[in-house]
Coordinates of C-alpha atoms in Angstrom, one line a residue:
Chain A
M18 CA -10.8 18.0 -7.5
T19 CA -7.1 16.4 -7.0
A20 CA -5.5 19.2 -9.5
R21 CA -7.7 22.2 -8.1
A22 CA -6.2 20.8 -4.4
N23 CA -2.9 20.6 -5.9
A24 CA -3.0 24.3 -7.5
L25 CA -4.2 25.3 -4.2
L26 CA -1.4 24.1 -2.4
V27 CA 1.3 25.5 -4.6
L28 CA -0.5 28.8 -4.5
A29 CA -0.2 28.9 -0.4
L30 CA 3.5 27.7 -0.6
V31 CA 4.6 30.2 -3.0
G32 CA 2.4 32.8 -0.6
A33 CA 4.2 31.6 2.5
V34 CA 7.9 31.4 1.2
L35 CA 7.4 35.1 0.4
L36 CA 5.8 35.5 3.6
A37 CA 8.8 34.1 5.1
L38 CA 11.0 36.6 3.0
L39 CA 9.0 39.8 4.5
L40 CA 9.0 38.8 8.4
G41 CA 12.0 38.5 10.6
S42 CA 13.8 40.2 13.0
V43 CA 13.8 43.0 10.3
P44 CA 10.7 43.3 8.6
L45 CA 11.2 44.2 5.1
S46 CA 8.3 45.5 2.3
P47 CA 7.2 44.1 -0.4
V48 CA 8.9 46.4 -2.5
R49 CA 12.4 45.9 -0.6
V50 CA 11.9 42.2 -1.0
L51 CA 11.2 42.0 -4.8
S52 CA 14.4 44.2 -5.5
A53 CA 16.4 42.1 -3.5
L54 CA 15.4 39.0 -5.1
G55 CA 16.2 40.7 -8.4
L56 CA 19.7 41.6 -6.7
Q57 CA 18.9 45.0 -7.3
G58 CA 18.0 46.3 -3.9
N59 CA 20.6 47.9 -1.5
P60 CA 23.3 45.3 -0.5
G61 CA 22.1 44.9 3.1
D62 CA 18.5 43.5 1.6
T63 CA 20.2 41.5 -0.8
L64 CA 22.3 39.5 1.8
V65 CA 19.2 38.8 4.3
V66 CA 16.8 37.1 1.4
W67 CA 19.4 35.4 -0.5
Q68 CA 21.8 34.5 2.3
I69 CA 19.5 34.4 5.2
R70 CA 15.9 34.0 4.4
L71 CA 15.7 32.2 1.5
P72 CA 17.8 29.0 1.9
R73 CA 15.9 28.9 5.2
A74 CA 12.5 29.1 3.7
L75 CA 13.5 26.5 0.7
A76 CA 15.3 23.8 3.3
A77 CA 12.0 24.1 5.3
A78 CA 9.4 23.4 2.2
V79 CA 12.1 20.5 0.7
V80 CA 12.0 18.8 4.2
G81 CA 8.1 19.5 4.6
A82 CA 7.7 17.8 0.9
A83 CA 10.0 15.1 1.5
L84 CA 8.9 14.0 4.8
G85 CA 5.1 14.4 3.5
M86 CA 5.6 12.5 0.7
S87 CA 7.7 9.9 2.4
G88 CA 5.2 9.5 5.0
A89 CA 2.2 9.1 2.8
A90 CA 4.3 6.4 0.4
L91 CA 5.1 4.3 3.5
Q92 CA 1.4 4.6 5.0
G93 CA 0.0 3.4 1.4
L94 CA 2.7 0.3 1.5
L95 CA 2.5 -0.9 4.5
R96 CA -1.5 0.1 4.7
N97 CA -1.1 1.3 8.1
P98 CA -2.3 4.8 8.7
L99 CA 0.2 4.9 11.7
A100 CA 3.4 4.7 9.3
E101 CA 5.8 7.8 9.3
P102 CA 8.7 8.4 7.7
G103 CA 10.5 7.0 10.4
I104 CA 9.2 3.7 10.8
L105 CA 12.0 2.2 8.8
G106 CA 14.2 3.3 11.4
V107 CA 16.1 5.7 8.7
S108 CA 15.8 9.0 10.8
A109 CA 17.0 7.0 14.2
T110 CA 20.1 6.0 12.1
A111 CA 20.8 9.3 10.3
A112 CA 20.3 10.7 13.8
L113 CA 22.9 8.3 15.2
F114 CA 25.3 8.9 12.7
A115 CA 25.3 12.5 13.1
T116 CA 25.9 12.0 17.2
F117 CA 28.8 10.0 16.5
V118 CA 30.2 12.8 14.8
L119 CA 29.6 15.1 17.1
F120 CA 31.0 12.8 20.0
F121 CA 34.3 12.7 18.1
G122 CA 34.7 16.2 17.6
L123 CA 34.5 15.5 13.6
A124 CA 32.1 18.0 12.9
G125 CA 35.1 20.9 12.9
A126 CA 36.4 19.4 10.1
G127 CA 34.4 20.6 7.6
P128 CA 30.7 22.4 6.8
L129 CA 29.5 19.4 5.6
V130 CA 31.0 16.2 7.2
L131 CA 27.6 16.4 9.6
P132 CA 25.0 16.4 7.4
L133 CA 27.3 14.0 5.0
A134 CA 27.1 11.7 8.3
A135 CA 23.2 11.6 8.4
I136 CA 22.9 10.5 5.0
A137 CA 25.2 8.0 5.2
G138 CA 23.4 6.4 8.3
A139 CA 20.1 7.0 6.4
L140 CA 21.4 5.1 3.5
A141 CA 22.9 2.6 5.5
A142 CA 19.4 1.7 7.5
T143 CA 18.0 1.8 4.2
L144 CA 20.1 -1.1 2.7
V145 CA 19.4 -2.8 5.8
V146 CA 15.3 -2.5 5.6
A147 CA 15.6 -3.3 1.8
V148 CA 17.4 -6.6 2.4
A149 CA 15.3 -7.5 5.1
A150 CA 12.1 -6.7 2.1
L151 CA 13.6 -9.2 -0.1
R152 CA 14.3 -12.0 2.6
T153 CA 10.5 -11.3 3.7
R154 CA 7.2 -11.9 2.4
S155 CA 5.7 -10.2 5.3
A156 CA 5.0 -6.2 5.6
V157 CA 4.9 -6.9 9.2
T158 CA 8.5 -8.1 9.5
L159 CA 9.5 -4.8 7.7
I160 CA 7.9 -2.8 10.2
L161 CA 9.7 -4.9 12.8
V162 CA 13.0 -4.5 11.4
G163 CA 12.5 -0.7 11.3
I164 CA 11.1 -0.7 15.0
G165 CA 14.1 -2.8 16.0
L166 CA 16.9 -0.5 13.8
S167 CA 15.3 2.1 15.6
S168 CA 15.5 1.1 19.0
F169 CA 19.1 -0.1 18.4
S170 CA 20.0 3.5 17.2
A171 CA 18.3 5.4 19.9
A172 CA 20.4 3.1 22.0
L173 CA 23.5 3.9 20.8
M174 CA 22.4 7.5 20.8
A175 CA 21.7 7.7 24.2
L176 CA 25.2 5.8 25.1
L177 CA 27.1 8.3 23.2
M178 CA 25.5 11.2 25.2
N179 CA 25.6 9.3 28.6
L180 CA 29.8 9.2 27.5
A181 CA 29.7 13.1 26.2
P182 CA 33.3 13.7 26.8
N183 CA 32.1 17.5 28.0
P184 CA 28.5 19.3 28.2
F185 CA 29.1 21.1 25.2
T186 CA 29.6 18.0 23.1
L187 CA 26.0 17.2 24.7
A188 CA 24.6 20.3 24.1
D189 CA 25.3 20.1 20.3
M190 CA 23.9 16.6 20.1
I191 CA 20.7 17.5 21.8
N192 CA 20.6 20.5 19.7
W193 CA 20.5 18.4 16.7
T194 CA 18.2 15.6 17.3
L195 CA 15.8 18.6 18.2
G196 CA 15.7 20.0 14.5
T197 CA 16.2 23.2 12.5
V198 CA 16.4 24.8 9.3
A199 CA 18.4 27.9 11.2
N200 CA 21.3 29.0 9.4
R201 CA 20.7 27.0 6.6
S202 CA 22.7 27.8 3.2
F203 CA 22.5 26.9 -0.6
A204 CA 25.1 24.6 -0.4
D205 CA 23.2 22.6 2.3
L206 CA 20.5 22.3 0.1
A207 CA 22.5 21.8 -3.0
Y208 CA 23.9 18.5 -1.1
A209 CA 20.8 17.0 -0.4
A210 CA 19.1 18.3 -3.3
P211 CA 19.8 15.2 -5.7
F212 CA 19.1 12.7 -3.0
L213 CA 15.9 14.1 -2.5
A214 CA 15.3 14.4 -6.2
I215 CA 15.6 10.9 -6.8
G216 CA 14.1 9.9 -3.3
G217 CA 11.0 11.9 -4.5
A218 CA 11.5 10.6 -8.1
I219 CA 11.6 6.9 -7.4
L220 CA 8.4 7.3 -4.9
L221 CA 6.3 9.0 -7.8
T222 CA 7.1 5.5 -9.9
T223 CA 5.5 3.9 -7.4
R224 CA 2.0 5.8 -7.3
R225 CA 0.2 3.2 -9.0
G226 CA 1.3 0.4 -7.2
L227 CA 0.0 2.1 -3.6
A228 CA -3.6 2.7 -5.1
A229 CA -2.9 -1.4 -6.1
L230 CA -2.1 -2.1 -2.5
A231 CA -5.3 -0.7 -1.5
L232 CA -6.8 -3.8 -2.1
G233 CA -4.6 -6.0 -0.1
E234 CA -1.4 -7.4 -0.9
E235 CA -2.8 -10.9 -2.6
A236 CA -5.0 -9.0 -4.7
A237 CA -2.2 -6.4 -5.5
E238 CA -0.3 -9.1 -6.5
G239 CA -3.5 -10.4 -8.5
V240 CA -3.7 -7.5 -10.4
G241 CA -0.3 -7.6 -11.8
L242 CA 1.7 -5.9 -9.2
D243 CA 5.3 -7.2 -8.8
L244 CA 5.3 -6.8 -5.1
R245 CA 8.8 -6.8 -4.1
R246 CA 9.9 -4.6 -6.7
Q247 CA 7.4 -2.2 -5.2
R248 CA 8.4 -2.6 -1.7
L249 CA 12.1 -2.0 -2.8
A250 CA 11.6 0.9 -4.6
V251 CA 9.0 3.0 -1.6
I252 CA 11.9 2.1 0.7
L253 CA 14.8 3.1 -1.3
G254 CA 12.5 6.5 -2.3
A255 CA 11.5 7.0 1.4
G256 CA 14.9 6.2 2.6
L257 CA 16.7 8.5 0.1
A258 CA 13.9 11.1 0.8
T259 CA 13.7 10.7 4.3
G260 CA 17.5 10.8 4.9
A261 CA 18.5 14.1 2.9
A262 CA 15.4 15.7 5.1
V263 CA 17.2 14.6 8.4
S264 CA 20.6 15.4 7.5
L265 CA 19.1 19.0 6.4
A266 CA 17.2 19.7 9.4
G267 CA 17.8 17.2 12.3
A268 CA 14.1 15.1 13.5
I269 CA 11.1 16.5 12.8
G270 CA 8.4 15.1 13.7
F271 CA 4.3 14.5 12.7
V272 CA 4.7 16.2 9.6
G273 CA 4.9 12.9 7.7
I274 CA 2.8 11.2 9.3
V275 CA 0.0 14.0 9.9
A276 CA 0.3 15.8 6.0
P277 CA -1.4 12.5 4.3
H278 CA -4.0 12.5 6.5
L279 CA -5.2 16.1 6.2
V280 CA -5.1 15.7 2.4
R281 CA -6.7 11.7 2.3
P282 CA -10.3 12.7 1.9
F283 CA -9.5 15.5 -0.7
V284 CA -7.6 12.7 -2.9
G285 CA -10.8 10.4 -2.8
Y286 CA -8.4 8.3 -0.3
D287 CA -6.8 7.3 -3.5
P288 CA -3.3 6.6 -2.3
A289 CA -1.6 7.3 -5.5
R290 CA -3.1 11.0 -6.1
L291 CA -2.0 11.5 -2.4
L292 CA 1.9 11.7 -3.1
A293 CA 1.7 15.3 -4.4
P294 CA -0.3 17.3 -2.1
S295 CA 0.8 15.2 0.9
A296 CA 4.5 16.7 -0.6
L297 CA 3.2 20.2 -1.4
L298 CA 1.1 20.4 2.5
G299 CA 4.2 19.2 4.4
A300 CA 6.0 22.1 3.0
L301 CA 3.5 24.6 3.5
V302 CA 3.3 23.1 7.1
L303 CA 6.7 23.3 7.9
V304 CA 7.4 27.2 6.1
L305 CA 4.6 28.2 8.3
A306 CA 5.9 26.6 11.5
D307 CA 9.1 28.4 10.6
I308 CA 8.1 31.9 10.4
G309 CA 6.5 31.6 13.9
V310 CA 9.6 29.9 15.3
R311 CA 11.5 33.5 14.0
L312 CA 9.0 35.6 15.2
L313 CA 8.3 34.1 18.8
S314 CA 11.1 36.4 20.3
T315 CA 12.4 33.9 23.1
D316 CA 15.6 33.9 24.9
S317 CA 17.0 31.0 23.3
E318 CA 15.7 30.5 20.1
L319 CA 12.5 27.8 19.3
R320 CA 13.7 24.6 17.2
L321 CA 11.2 23.4 14.5
G322 CA 11.1 20.1 15.2
V323 CA 10.1 20.6 18.5
V324 CA 6.9 23.2 17.4
A325 CA 6.3 21.4 14.9
A326 CA 5.7 18.0 16.9
L327 CA 3.5 20.6 19.9
I328 CA 1.4 21.3 16.5
G329 CA 1.5 18.1 15.0
A330 CA 0.9 15.9 17.7
P331 CA -2.3 17.0 19.0
I332 CA -3.6 17.2 15.1
F333 CA -2.9 13.6 14.9
V334 CA -5.2 12.7 18.2
W335 CA -7.8 15.0 16.8
I336 CA -8.1 12.9 13.2
A337 CA -7.6 9.5 15.4
A338 CA -10.7 10.7 17.5
R339 CA -12.8 11.9 14.6
G340 CA -12.6 7.7 13.9
R341 CA -11.8 7.6 10.4
L342 CA -7.8 6.8 10.7
V343 CA -8.4 3.2 11.5
R344 CA -11.2 1.4 10.0
Chain B
M22 CA -6.8 -25.3 -25.7
S23 CA -7.6 -24.8 -22.1
V24 CA -7.9 -21.5 -20.2
L25 CA -6.1 -23.3 -17.3
E26 CA -3.9 -26.5 -17.1
A27 CA -2.3 -27.6 -14.0
R28 CA 0.1 -30.8 -14.1
G29 CA 1.0 -32.4 -11.4
L30 CA 1.3 -29.4 -9.0
A31 CA 2.8 -29.8 -5.5
Y32 CA 3.4 -27.6 -2.6
R33 CA 5.2 -28.3 0.7
A34 CA 5.5 -25.8 4.0
E35 CA 7.6 -26.6 6.5
G36 CA 8.0 -30.3 5.0
R37 CA 4.2 -31.0 5.3
P38 CA 2.7 -31.7 1.9
L39 CA -0.4 -29.1 1.0
V40 CA -1.2 -30.2 -2.4
E41 CA 0.0 -33.5 -3.2
D42 CA 0.0 -34.4 -7.7
A43 CA -2.8 -32.0 -8.5
S44 CA -4.2 -32.0 -11.9
F45 CA -6.5 -30.6 -13.5
R46 CA -7.8 -28.6 -16.9
L47 CA -10.6 -25.5 -16.9
E48 CA -12.2 -25.0 -20.2
P49 CA -13.7 -22.0 -21.2
G50 CA -17.6 -21.6 -20.4
E51 CA -17.3 -23.8 -17.5
L52 CA -18.1 -22.6 -13.8
T53 CA -15.8 -24.5 -12.0
M54 CA -16.3 -25.2 -8.4
L55 CA -13.5 -26.4 -6.1
I56 CA -15.0 -28.0 -2.5
G57 CA -13.2 -29.7 0.1
P58 CA -12.9 -29.6 4.0
N59 CA -11.0 -27.1 5.8
G60 CA -7.2 -27.3 5.4
S61 CA -7.8 -29.5 2.0
G62 CA -5.8 -27.2 0.4
K63 CA -7.6 -25.5 -1.9
S64 CA -6.7 -22.0 -1.5
T65 CA -2.7 -23.5 -1.8
L66 CA -4.5 -25.0 -5.3
L67 CA -5.5 -21.6 -6.4
R68 CA -2.2 -19.8 -5.7
L69 CA -0.5 -22.6 -7.3
A70 CA -2.5 -22.5 -10.5
L71 CA -2.1 -18.5 -10.4
G72 CA 1.8 -18.6 -10.3
L73 CA 1.3 -16.9 -7.0
L74 CA 3.1 -19.2 -5.1
A75 CA 5.9 -21.5 -6.3
P76 CA 5.4 -24.7 -6.6
A77 CA 7.8 -27.9 -5.3
A78 CA 6.7 -30.1 -8.2
G79 CA 4.7 -29.2 -11.5
E80 CA 3.5 -26.4 -13.3
A81 CA 0.4 -24.6 -14.4
L82 CA -0.1 -23.4 -17.4
I83 CA -2.4 -20.7 -18.5
D84 CA -3.3 -20.2 -22.1
G85 CA -0.4 -22.8 -22.8
A86 CA 2.1 -20.4 -21.1
S87 CA 3.5 -21.2 -17.8
V88 CA 2.5 -18.7 -15.5
R89 CA 6.1 -18.6 -13.6
S90 CA 7.5 -17.5 -17.0
L91 CA 4.7 -14.9 -17.0
S92 CA 5.2 -11.4 -15.9
P93 CA 3.0 -10.3 -13.1
M94 CA 0.9 -7.8 -15.5
A95 CA 1.2 -10.6 -18.4
R96 CA -0.5 -13.1 -15.7
A97 CA -3.4 -10.6 -14.9
R98 CA -4.4 -9.9 -18.2
K99 CA -4.7 -13.4 -18.6
A100 CA -6.4 -14.0 -14.9
A101 CA -8.4 -12.2 -12.9
Y102 CA -7.8 -13.4 -9.2
L103 CA -10.3 -12.7 -6.1
P104 CA -8.5 -13.5 -3.1
Q105 CA -10.2 -15.0 0.3
T106 CA -8.9 -11.9 2.2
R107 CA -10.3 -8.8 1.2
P108 CA -9.3 -6.2 3.4
L109 CA -9.7 -2.4 1.6
A110 CA -7.1 -0.3 3.5
W111 CA -9.0 2.9 3.0
P112 CA -12.5 3.8 2.1
M113 CA -12.2 4.7 -1.6
P114 CA -15.1 5.5 -3.5
V115 CA -16.5 2.1 -5.4
R116 CA -15.5 3.5 -9.5
D117 CA -12.0 3.7 -7.8
V118 CA -11.9 0.1 -6.3
I119 CA -13.2 -1.3 -9.7
A120 CA -10.8 0.5 -11.7
L121 CA -8.2 -1.1 -10.1
G122 CA -9.3 -4.3 -11.8
R123 CA -7.7 -2.6 -15.4
F124 CA -4.2 -1.7 -13.2
A125 CA -2.9 -4.4 -15.4
Y126 CA -4.1 -2.1 -18.3
G127 CA -1.5 0.7 -17.2
A128 CA -4.7 2.6 -15.5
A129 CA -5.1 3.9 -12.1
P130 CA -8.0 5.3 -10.3
G131 CA -8.7 8.7 -11.9
R132 CA -6.6 7.8 -14.8
L133 CA -8.7 5.7 -17.5
A134 CA -7.7 5.5 -21.0
A135 CA -11.5 4.9 -23.3
E136 CA -11.3 0.9 -22.7
D137 CA -10.8 0.9 -19.3
A138 CA -13.9 3.4 -18.8
A139 CA -15.7 1.1 -20.9
A140 CA -14.9 -2.3 -18.9
V141 CA -15.4 -0.7 -15.4
A142 CA -19.0 0.6 -16.8
R143 CA -19.7 -3.2 -18.3
A144 CA -18.6 -4.5 -15.0
I145 CA -20.5 -2.6 -12.6
A146 CA -23.6 -3.4 -14.7
A147 CA -23.2 -6.8 -14.6
C148 CA -22.5 -6.6 -10.7
R149 CA -25.5 -4.1 -10.7
L150 CA -23.5 -1.5 -8.7
A151 CA -25.4 1.1 -10.6
G152 CA -26.1 4.6 -8.5
F153 CA -23.2 2.7 -6.0
E154 CA -20.0 4.7 -7.7
D155 CA -19.6 7.6 -5.7
R156 CA -20.3 5.3 -2.7
A157 CA -17.2 5.5 -0.1
A158 CA -16.3 1.2 0.4
D159 CA -16.4 1.5 4.1
T160 CA -20.4 2.7 3.7
L161 CA -21.4 -0.3 2.2
S162 CA -23.3 -3.8 3.3
G163 CA -21.2 -7.3 3.3
G164 CA -23.4 -7.9 0.4
E165 CA -22.9 -4.7 -1.7
L166 CA -18.9 -5.2 -1.1
A167 CA -18.5 -8.7 -2.1
R168 CA -20.4 -7.3 -5.5
V169 CA -18.0 -4.7 -5.7
H170 CA -14.8 -7.0 -5.0
L171 CA -16.4 -9.6 -7.9
A172 CA -17.0 -5.8 -10.2
R173 CA -13.4 -5.4 -9.9
A174 CA -12.2 -8.6 -11.1
L175 CA -14.8 -8.8 -13.5
A176 CA -13.5 -5.0 -14.8
A177 CA -10.2 -7.1 -16.0
E178 CA -12.0 -8.9 -18.7
A179 CA -10.0 -12.0 -18.1
P180 CA -10.5 -15.3 -19.7
L181 CA -9.8 -17.0 -16.7
L182 CA -11.5 -15.9 -13.5
V183 CA -10.4 -17.6 -10.2
A184 CA -12.0 -16.7 -6.7
D185 CA -11.6 -18.1 -3.2
E186 CA -14.7 -18.3 -1.3
P187 CA -16.6 -15.3 -2.7
V188 CA -19.6 -16.0 -1.0
A189 CA -18.4 -16.5 2.4
A190 CA -20.2 -14.8 5.0
L191 CA -23.1 -13.5 2.8
D192 CA -26.4 -13.8 3.8
P193 CA -28.2 -17.0 1.2
R194 CA -29.8 -14.1 -1.2
Y195 CA -26.6 -12.6 -1.7
Q196 CA -25.0 -15.9 -1.8
H197 CA -27.3 -17.0 -4.6
E198 CA -26.6 -13.6 -6.7
V199 CA -23.0 -13.4 -6.6
A200 CA -23.2 -17.4 -7.5
Q201 CA -25.4 -16.3 -10.7
L202 CA -22.7 -13.8 -11.5
F203 CA -20.1 -16.1 -11.8
A204 CA -22.6 -18.5 -13.7
A205 CA -22.8 -15.6 -15.7
A206 CA -19.1 -14.6 -16.1
A207 CA -18.7 -18.2 -17.4
H208 CA -21.1 -18.5 -19.7
E209 CA -19.9 -15.3 -21.5
G210 CA -17.2 -17.8 -22.3
R211 CA -14.8 -17.2 -19.1
G212 CA -12.8 -20.2 -17.8
V213 CA -14.4 -19.7 -14.0
L214 CA -12.6 -21.4 -10.9
T215 CA -13.8 -20.9 -7.5
V216 CA -14.0 -22.2 -4.1
V217 CA -17.2 -22.6 -2.1
H218 CA -17.9 -23.9 0.9
D219 CA -21.8 -24.2 1.1
L220 CA -22.5 -27.4 -0.8
T221 CA -26.2 -26.7 -1.6
L222 CA -24.6 -23.3 -3.8
A223 CA -22.0 -26.0 -5.3
A224 CA -24.9 -28.7 -6.1
R225 CA -27.3 -25.9 -7.9
Y226 CA -24.5 -23.6 -9.9
A227 CA -21.6 -25.7 -10.5
D228 CA -21.0 -27.0 -13.8
R229 CA -18.0 -29.2 -12.6
L230 CA -16.7 -29.7 -9.2
I231 CA -13.1 -30.7 -8.3
W232 CA -13.2 -32.2 -4.7
M233 CA -10.1 -32.1 -2.5
K234 CA -9.1 -34.0 0.4
N235 CA -5.9 -34.0 2.5
G236 CA -4.0 -31.9 -0.6
R237 CA -4.8 -34.4 -3.0
I238 CA -7.9 -34.0 -6.0
V239 CA -10.7 -36.8 -5.1
A240 CA -12.8 -36.5 -8.1
D241 CA -13.6 -34.4 -10.7
G242 CA -16.5 -33.9 -12.8
S243 CA -20.0 -32.8 -13.4
V244 CA -22.1 -32.5 -10.4
A245 CA -24.8 -35.6 -11.2
E246 CA -21.3 -37.8 -11.6
T247 CA -19.5 -36.7 -8.6
M248 CA -22.2 -35.5 -6.2
T249 CA -22.9 -39.0 -4.1
A250 CA -23.6 -40.0 -0.5
E251 CA -20.8 -41.8 -0.1
R252 CA -18.1 -39.5 -1.8
L253 CA -19.7 -36.7 1.1
A254 CA -19.2 -39.2 3.8
H255 CA -15.6 -39.7 2.6
V256 CA -14.5 -36.3 1.7
F257 CA -16.5 -34.7 4.5
G258 CA -17.6 -36.7 6.8
I259 CA -21.3 -36.1 6.7
E260 CA -24.3 -38.0 6.4
A261 CA -26.4 -36.9 3.6
E262 CA -29.3 -37.7 1.6
I263 CA -29.8 -36.8 -2.2
A264 CA -33.0 -36.6 -4.1
H265 CA -34.0 -35.7 -7.3
S266 CA -36.5 -34.1 -9.1
G267 CA -36.2 -33.4 -12.6
S268 CA -33.0 -31.4 -13.6
R269 CA -32.8 -30.4 -10.0
M270 CA -31.0 -32.1 -7.4
S271 CA -30.8 -31.5 -3.5
L272 CA -29.0 -32.0 -0.9
T273 CA -30.0 -32.7 2.8
V274 CA -27.2 -33.0 5.6
A275 CA -28.4 -35.4 8.6
G276 CA -25.2 -34.3 10.4
P277 CA -21.7 -35.7 10.9
A278 CA -20.8 -38.9 9.6
R279 CA -21.1 -41.9 12.2

């Protein structure tokens, strides 16, 4: 059942990425896309496919995958169906550092300054929550620390916006927080890749422990789980993956919370087998949403984060209303 | 060698002693019940004995090894633990919940080696859960769920089984069923230690009783030796009558002691 669900999701994801290559302001035929992919088409097609559409689709996919997997792991760790990648304060702190860079006009210093600042923010927040995890026995404390961190980062961000030197800086800040994968290049993907890979790998090693936590923390310790190590690993993994996702695309909500809920019934509600399909579904959803963003012709381009929230929030309410979300 | 040995265990929380100088030995093949009023330190003593809490003084040995020196996995292979609160986070199928009992052997739901699958099957049979394997845990009654949790603990096939109030909130039939499962587990050669609140149940099934009051062990012995009207008045503050008829013993509680 799980294997079949994963296989279907992989097929759908590959199909969605191919679709993203075909569709756009200049529709390309499948033949032209394939020859461009093989670097044998006309130079214009090759440029569109390799420089614009493929990196953009891949960025949407890895961001969705990172958020989906982090959400699934955090819901398992905190045994809370409302947990999402932002709950540790990682997203908000990454956004704060990015805003800081924009405020002082440092983003012009190089193409990677902004994403690297976001990564640094994510790592700082991850560190704070990890220290809290070492010092407390209670998962609720972790949630509270995360909420506190989020609120503080949001307050500082509001302060920076409040003091923005000119309307353009303010617009940059707001745009960044809306979330988008427009104009992402393979260079952007390359700097984020190690963080995504390490974060994802760490999360995958925590799978068995997440299943044990379904029994409750005390019983999980009873069956042989090292609770402290489990918490640190999930926080580090989710922090790295989410931080990389935020640095690549800004804030994109609801994918991390909705994707795990949608696949949970198909893996027998097992938190361990949930990680891979949550990542795949998160990737699929964002690739499709980004195609939608590109196809809708509006005067100013729609932001992926806005569209994801517009679709994600009603789905979330629908899942919650069906009653199986919280038991 | 004793399956479990506590030597002078003590624990304090915010300066207040919760357990003081608690020593006992648990032998295989015995169903030992830990009884005492609310707040007498029973649950804390169980956690100390399993090494889940660090004692302020004393040590606990499982199979001759100090529990605090064992890794969580090594400890779990020696001792199965059924805590008092057993909240399942997700409505997993019964088979997967029981499979988690094999965690310490490297197994996970849906990924069971032949040995693990056999242990799970034996636990399902012992707790009479055949036919329930694919049911979601949130569709079970309280009694069925209690048997699922017990099966999870039995699936570890550890030489020691420790349970905290496994029959709380069950109706009388299930209480007796679960108590019989514990007795059977003990008589197969395990050491079994369980906290029980129902004194008639304790009198009926325990091979041995450990009595606790205000964090101290005040008596330790067979039911016949330790269950007296004076002790019930002293430990629980109740006025009770004990009658013997053959090998059976019956307990009638008249009310709070004056």
